[in-house]
Tab-separated table of C-alpha atoms in Angstrom:
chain	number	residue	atom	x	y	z
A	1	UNK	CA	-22.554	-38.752	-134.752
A	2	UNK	CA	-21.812	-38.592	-130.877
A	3	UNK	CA	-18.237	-39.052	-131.283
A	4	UNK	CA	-18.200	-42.441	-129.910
A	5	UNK	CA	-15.459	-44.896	-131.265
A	6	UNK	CA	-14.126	-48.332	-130.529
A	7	UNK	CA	-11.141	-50.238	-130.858
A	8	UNK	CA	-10.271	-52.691	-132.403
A	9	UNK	CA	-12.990	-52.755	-135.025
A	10	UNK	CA	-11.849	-56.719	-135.666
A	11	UNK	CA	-10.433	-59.106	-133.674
A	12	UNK	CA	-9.274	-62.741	-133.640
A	13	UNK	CA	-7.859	-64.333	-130.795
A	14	UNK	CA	-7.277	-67.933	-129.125
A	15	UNK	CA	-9.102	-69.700	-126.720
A	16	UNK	CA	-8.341	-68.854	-122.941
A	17	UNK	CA	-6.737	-65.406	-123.871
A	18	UNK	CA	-7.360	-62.715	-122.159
A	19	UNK	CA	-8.546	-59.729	-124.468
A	20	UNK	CA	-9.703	-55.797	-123.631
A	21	UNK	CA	-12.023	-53.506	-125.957
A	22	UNK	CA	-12.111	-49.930	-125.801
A	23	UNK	CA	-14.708	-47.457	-126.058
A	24	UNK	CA	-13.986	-43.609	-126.180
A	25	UNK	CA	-16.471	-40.804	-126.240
A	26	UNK	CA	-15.600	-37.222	-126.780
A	27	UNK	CA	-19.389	-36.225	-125.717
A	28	UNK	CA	-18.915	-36.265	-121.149
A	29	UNK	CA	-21.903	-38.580	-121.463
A	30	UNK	CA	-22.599	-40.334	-117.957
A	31	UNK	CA	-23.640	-43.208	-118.625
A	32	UNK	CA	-21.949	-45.928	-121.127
A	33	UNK	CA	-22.907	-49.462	-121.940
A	34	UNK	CA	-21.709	-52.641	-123.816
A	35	UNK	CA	-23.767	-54.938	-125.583
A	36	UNK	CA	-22.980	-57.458	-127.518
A	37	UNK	CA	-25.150	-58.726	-130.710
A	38	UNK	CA	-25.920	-62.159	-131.880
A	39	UNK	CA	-28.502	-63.659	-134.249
A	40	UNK	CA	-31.783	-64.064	-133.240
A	41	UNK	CA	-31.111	-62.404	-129.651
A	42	UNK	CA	-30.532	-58.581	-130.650
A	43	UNK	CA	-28.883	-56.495	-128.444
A	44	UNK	CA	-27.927	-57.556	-124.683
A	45	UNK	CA	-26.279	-55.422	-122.108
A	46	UNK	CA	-23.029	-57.093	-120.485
A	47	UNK	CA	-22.106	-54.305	-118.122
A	48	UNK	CA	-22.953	-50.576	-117.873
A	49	UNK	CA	-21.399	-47.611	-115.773
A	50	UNK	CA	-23.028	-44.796	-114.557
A	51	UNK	CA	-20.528	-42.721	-113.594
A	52	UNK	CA	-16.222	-42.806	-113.299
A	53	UNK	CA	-15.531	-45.769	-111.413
A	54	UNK	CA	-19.419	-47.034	-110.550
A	55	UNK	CA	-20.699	-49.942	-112.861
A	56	UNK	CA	-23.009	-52.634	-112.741
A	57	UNK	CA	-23.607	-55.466	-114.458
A	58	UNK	CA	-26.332	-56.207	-117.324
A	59	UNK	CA	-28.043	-59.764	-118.294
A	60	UNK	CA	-24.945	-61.599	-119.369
A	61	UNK	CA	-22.153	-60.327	-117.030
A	62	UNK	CA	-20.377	-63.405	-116.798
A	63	UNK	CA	-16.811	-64.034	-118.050
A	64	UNK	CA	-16.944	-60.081	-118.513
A	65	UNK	CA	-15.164	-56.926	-116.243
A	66	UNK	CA	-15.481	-54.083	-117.324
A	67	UNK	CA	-13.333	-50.632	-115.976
A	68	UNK	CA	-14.143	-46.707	-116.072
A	69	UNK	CA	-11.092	-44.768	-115.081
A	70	UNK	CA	-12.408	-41.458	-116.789
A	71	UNK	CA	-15.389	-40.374	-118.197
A	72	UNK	CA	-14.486	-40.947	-121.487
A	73	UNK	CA	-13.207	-44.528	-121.730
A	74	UNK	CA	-14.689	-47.858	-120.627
A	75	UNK	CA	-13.194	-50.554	-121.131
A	76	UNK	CA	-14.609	-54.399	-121.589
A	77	UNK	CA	-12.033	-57.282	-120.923
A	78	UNK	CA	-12.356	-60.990	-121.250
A	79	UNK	CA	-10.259	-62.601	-119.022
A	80	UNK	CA	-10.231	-65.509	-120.916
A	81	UNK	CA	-12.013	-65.741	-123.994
A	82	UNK	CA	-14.245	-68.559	-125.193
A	83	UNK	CA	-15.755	-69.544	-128.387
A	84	UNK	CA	-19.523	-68.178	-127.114
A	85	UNK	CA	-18.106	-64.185	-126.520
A	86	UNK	CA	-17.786	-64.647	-130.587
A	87	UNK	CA	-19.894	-62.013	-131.231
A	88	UNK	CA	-20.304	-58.434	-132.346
A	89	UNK	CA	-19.436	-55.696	-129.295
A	90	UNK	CA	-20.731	-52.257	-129.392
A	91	UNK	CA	-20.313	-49.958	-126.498
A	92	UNK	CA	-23.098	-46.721	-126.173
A	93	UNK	CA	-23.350	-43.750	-123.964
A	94	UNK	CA	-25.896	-41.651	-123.221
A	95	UNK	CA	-26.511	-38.209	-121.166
A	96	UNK	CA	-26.959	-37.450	-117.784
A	97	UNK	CA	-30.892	-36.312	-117.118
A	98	UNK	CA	-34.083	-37.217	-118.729
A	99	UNK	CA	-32.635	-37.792	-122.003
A	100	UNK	CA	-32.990	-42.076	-122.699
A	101	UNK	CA	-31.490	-42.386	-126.008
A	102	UNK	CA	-28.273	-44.016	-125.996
A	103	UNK	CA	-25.510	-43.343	-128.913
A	104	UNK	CA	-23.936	-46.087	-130.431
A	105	UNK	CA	-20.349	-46.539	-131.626
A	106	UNK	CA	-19.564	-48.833	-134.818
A	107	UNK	CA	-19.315	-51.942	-133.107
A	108	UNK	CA	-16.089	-54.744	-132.633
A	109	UNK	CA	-16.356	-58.034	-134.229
A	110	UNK	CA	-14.911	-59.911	-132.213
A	111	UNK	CA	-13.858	-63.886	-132.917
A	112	UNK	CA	-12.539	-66.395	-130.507
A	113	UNK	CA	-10.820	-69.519	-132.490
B	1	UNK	CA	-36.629	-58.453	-114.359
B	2	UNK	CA	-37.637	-56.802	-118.222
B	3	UNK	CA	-38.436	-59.544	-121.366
B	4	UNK	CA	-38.825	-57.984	-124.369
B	5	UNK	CA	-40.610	-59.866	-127.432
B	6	UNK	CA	-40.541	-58.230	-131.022
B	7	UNK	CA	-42.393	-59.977	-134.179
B	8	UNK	CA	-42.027	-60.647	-136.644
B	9	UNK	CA	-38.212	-61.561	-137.314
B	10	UNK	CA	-37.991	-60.951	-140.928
B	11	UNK	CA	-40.728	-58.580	-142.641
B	12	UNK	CA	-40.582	-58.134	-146.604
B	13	UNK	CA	-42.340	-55.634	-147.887
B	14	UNK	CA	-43.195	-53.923	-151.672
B	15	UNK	CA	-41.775	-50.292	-152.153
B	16	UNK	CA	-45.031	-48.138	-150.912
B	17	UNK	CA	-46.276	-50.744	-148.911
B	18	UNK	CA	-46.973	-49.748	-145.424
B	19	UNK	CA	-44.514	-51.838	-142.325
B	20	UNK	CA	-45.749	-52.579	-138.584
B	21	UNK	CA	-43.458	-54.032	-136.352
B	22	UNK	CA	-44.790	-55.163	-132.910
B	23	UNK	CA	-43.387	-55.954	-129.501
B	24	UNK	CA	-44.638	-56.503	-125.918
B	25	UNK	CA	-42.514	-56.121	-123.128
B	26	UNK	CA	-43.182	-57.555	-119.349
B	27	UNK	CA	-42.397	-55.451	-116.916
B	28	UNK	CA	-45.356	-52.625	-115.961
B	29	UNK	CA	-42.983	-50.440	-114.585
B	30	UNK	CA	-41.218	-49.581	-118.053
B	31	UNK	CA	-42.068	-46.084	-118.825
B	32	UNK	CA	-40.033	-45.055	-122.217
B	33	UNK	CA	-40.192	-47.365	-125.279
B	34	UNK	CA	-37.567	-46.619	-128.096
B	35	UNK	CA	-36.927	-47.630	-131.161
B	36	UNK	CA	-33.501	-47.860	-133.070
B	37	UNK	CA	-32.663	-48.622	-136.919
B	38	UNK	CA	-29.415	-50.772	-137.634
B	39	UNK	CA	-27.933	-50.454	-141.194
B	40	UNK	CA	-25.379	-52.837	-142.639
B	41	UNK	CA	-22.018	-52.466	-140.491
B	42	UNK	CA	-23.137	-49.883	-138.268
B	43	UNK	CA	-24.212	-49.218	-134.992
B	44	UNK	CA	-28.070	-49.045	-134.164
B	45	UNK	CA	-29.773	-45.417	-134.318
B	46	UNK	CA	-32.609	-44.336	-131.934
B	47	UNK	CA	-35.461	-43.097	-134.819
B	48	UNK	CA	-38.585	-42.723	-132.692
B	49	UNK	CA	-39.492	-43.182	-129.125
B	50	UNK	CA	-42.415	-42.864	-126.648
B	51	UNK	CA	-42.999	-42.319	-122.842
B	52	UNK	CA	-45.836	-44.256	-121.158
B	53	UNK	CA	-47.695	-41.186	-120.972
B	54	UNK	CA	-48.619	-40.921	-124.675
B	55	UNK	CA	-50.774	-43.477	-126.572
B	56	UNK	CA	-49.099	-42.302	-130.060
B	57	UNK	CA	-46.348	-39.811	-131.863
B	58	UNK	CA	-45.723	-39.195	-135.681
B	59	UNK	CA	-42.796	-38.447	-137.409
B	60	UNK	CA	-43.075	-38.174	-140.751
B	61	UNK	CA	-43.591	-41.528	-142.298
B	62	UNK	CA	-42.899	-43.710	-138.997
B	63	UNK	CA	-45.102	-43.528	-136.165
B	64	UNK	CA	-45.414	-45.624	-132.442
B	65	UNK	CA	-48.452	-46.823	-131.140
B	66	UNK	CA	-48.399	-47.731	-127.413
B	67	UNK	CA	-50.964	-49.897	-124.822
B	68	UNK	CA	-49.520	-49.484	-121.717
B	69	UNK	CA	-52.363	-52.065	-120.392
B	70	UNK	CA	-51.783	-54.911	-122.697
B	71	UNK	CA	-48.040	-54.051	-122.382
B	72	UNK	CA	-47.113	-53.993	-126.415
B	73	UNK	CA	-45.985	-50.975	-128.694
B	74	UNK	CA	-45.797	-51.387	-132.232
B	75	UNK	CA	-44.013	-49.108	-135.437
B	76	UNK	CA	-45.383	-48.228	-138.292
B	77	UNK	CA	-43.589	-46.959	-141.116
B	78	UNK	CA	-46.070	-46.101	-144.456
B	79	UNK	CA	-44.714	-45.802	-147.941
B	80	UNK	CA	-42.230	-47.644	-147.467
B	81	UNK	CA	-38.687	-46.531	-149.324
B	82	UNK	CA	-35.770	-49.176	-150.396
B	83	UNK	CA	-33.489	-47.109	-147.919
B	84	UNK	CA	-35.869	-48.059	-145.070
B	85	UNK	CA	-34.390	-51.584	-145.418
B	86	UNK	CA	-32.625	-52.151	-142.101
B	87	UNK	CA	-32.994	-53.867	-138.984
B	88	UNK	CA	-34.906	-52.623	-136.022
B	89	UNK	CA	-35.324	-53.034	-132.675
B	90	UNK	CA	-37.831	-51.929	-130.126
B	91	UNK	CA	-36.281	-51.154	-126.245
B	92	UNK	CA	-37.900	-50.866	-122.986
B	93	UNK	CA	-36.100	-48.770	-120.330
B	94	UNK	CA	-35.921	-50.235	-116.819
B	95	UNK	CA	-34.213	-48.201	-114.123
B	96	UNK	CA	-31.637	-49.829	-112.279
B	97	UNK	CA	-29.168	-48.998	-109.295
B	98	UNK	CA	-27.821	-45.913	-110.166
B	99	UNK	CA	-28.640	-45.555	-113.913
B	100	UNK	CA	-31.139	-47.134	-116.732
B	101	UNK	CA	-30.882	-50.069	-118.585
B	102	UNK	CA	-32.488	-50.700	-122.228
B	103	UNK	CA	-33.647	-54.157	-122.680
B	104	UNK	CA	-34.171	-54.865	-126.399
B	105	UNK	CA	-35.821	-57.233	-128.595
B	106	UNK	CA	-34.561	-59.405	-130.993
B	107	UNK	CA	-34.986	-57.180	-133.778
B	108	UNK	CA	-36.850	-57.216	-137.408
B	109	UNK	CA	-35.048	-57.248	-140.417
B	110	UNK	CA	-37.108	-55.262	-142.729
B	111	UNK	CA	-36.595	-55.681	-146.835
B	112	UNK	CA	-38.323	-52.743	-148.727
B	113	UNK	CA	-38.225	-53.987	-152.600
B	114	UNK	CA	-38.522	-51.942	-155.222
């Protein structure tokens, strides 16, 4: 494993709360991503950073910020959640250089009531 | 930008059976195709990959084909095992501002019976 965890591993929350997810790596990996999973459309990049404090955004950005304060944590918030972010987060990373495989941590199921 | 279509959805498959998997992707300037395997409650795991530079690679029992000028790259995985039941997903890499982003497919969820 490439020491990459997340937190929480489950979550419920209300409609129009605001909620954050956490990924930590212990590996200095660059780059780190979050995707979120759903039937039928695999796995879809939200945001991604490249570096401590540069990110950009992926196909389904909206209603999702996303923070990298150091190189180990980045962090996905909701502002406030609705019943479509349901889904199942996992966060990657991946080395700097010509290395393209990302490493992914167990995932958050996430569920917006 | 990058679409990324992967057939077929659900594959079932007898125990020794050979599995092919096959996506296209859209975007000619995608140069490194991966593939990742998802078991139950876990995140997904890169098994196999291939840059556009290389037509095929073999790893033991799974191997990736690639045609860079139709645009598709299929895996095949021969004699099939029940621990090879999973779901997979092929990737193409597009580079982006400052970094790389993996577009996936939908992924195949593969049922090896015994």
């Amino acid at each position: 494993d490439a020491g990459i965890t997340q937190s929480p591993r489950h979550k419920v929350t209300e409609t129009g709360t605001p909620v954050t997810l956490r990924c930590h790596q212990t590996e200095n990996h660059r780059y780190m991503y979050w995707y979120r999973q759903d039937p039928g459309h695999g796995l879809r990049l939200i945001h991604y950073s490249y570096g401590v404090k540069d990110t950009d955004k992926g196909e389904v950005s909206d209603g999702y910020s996303v923070s990298r304060s150091k190189t180990e944590d980045f962090l996905l918030t909701l502002e406030s959640a609705t019943s479509s972010q349901t889904s199942v987060y996992f966060c990657a990373s991946k080395l700097a250089g010509d290395s393209y495989e990302q490493y992914f941590g167990p995932g958050t199921r996430l569920t917006v009531t | 930008g990058e679409n990324v279509e992967q057939h077929p959805s659900t594959l079932s498959v007898q125990e020794g059976d050979s599995a092919v998997i096959k996506c296209t992707y859209s975007d000619s300037a995608s140069n490194y195709f991966p593939w990742y395997k998802q078991e139950l409650g876990k995140g997904p795991q890169l098994i196999i990959d291939i840059r556009s530079n290389v037509g095929e690679k073999k790893d033991q029992r799974i191997a990736v084909t690639l045609n860079k000028t139709a645009k598709h790259f299929s895996l095949h995985i021969t004699e099939t095992q029940p621990e090879d039941s999973a779901v997979y997903f092929c990737a193409a890499i597009l580079a982006g501002t400052g970094g790389f982003k993996t577009i996936f497919g939908a992924g195949t969820r593969l049922f090896v019976k015994a």
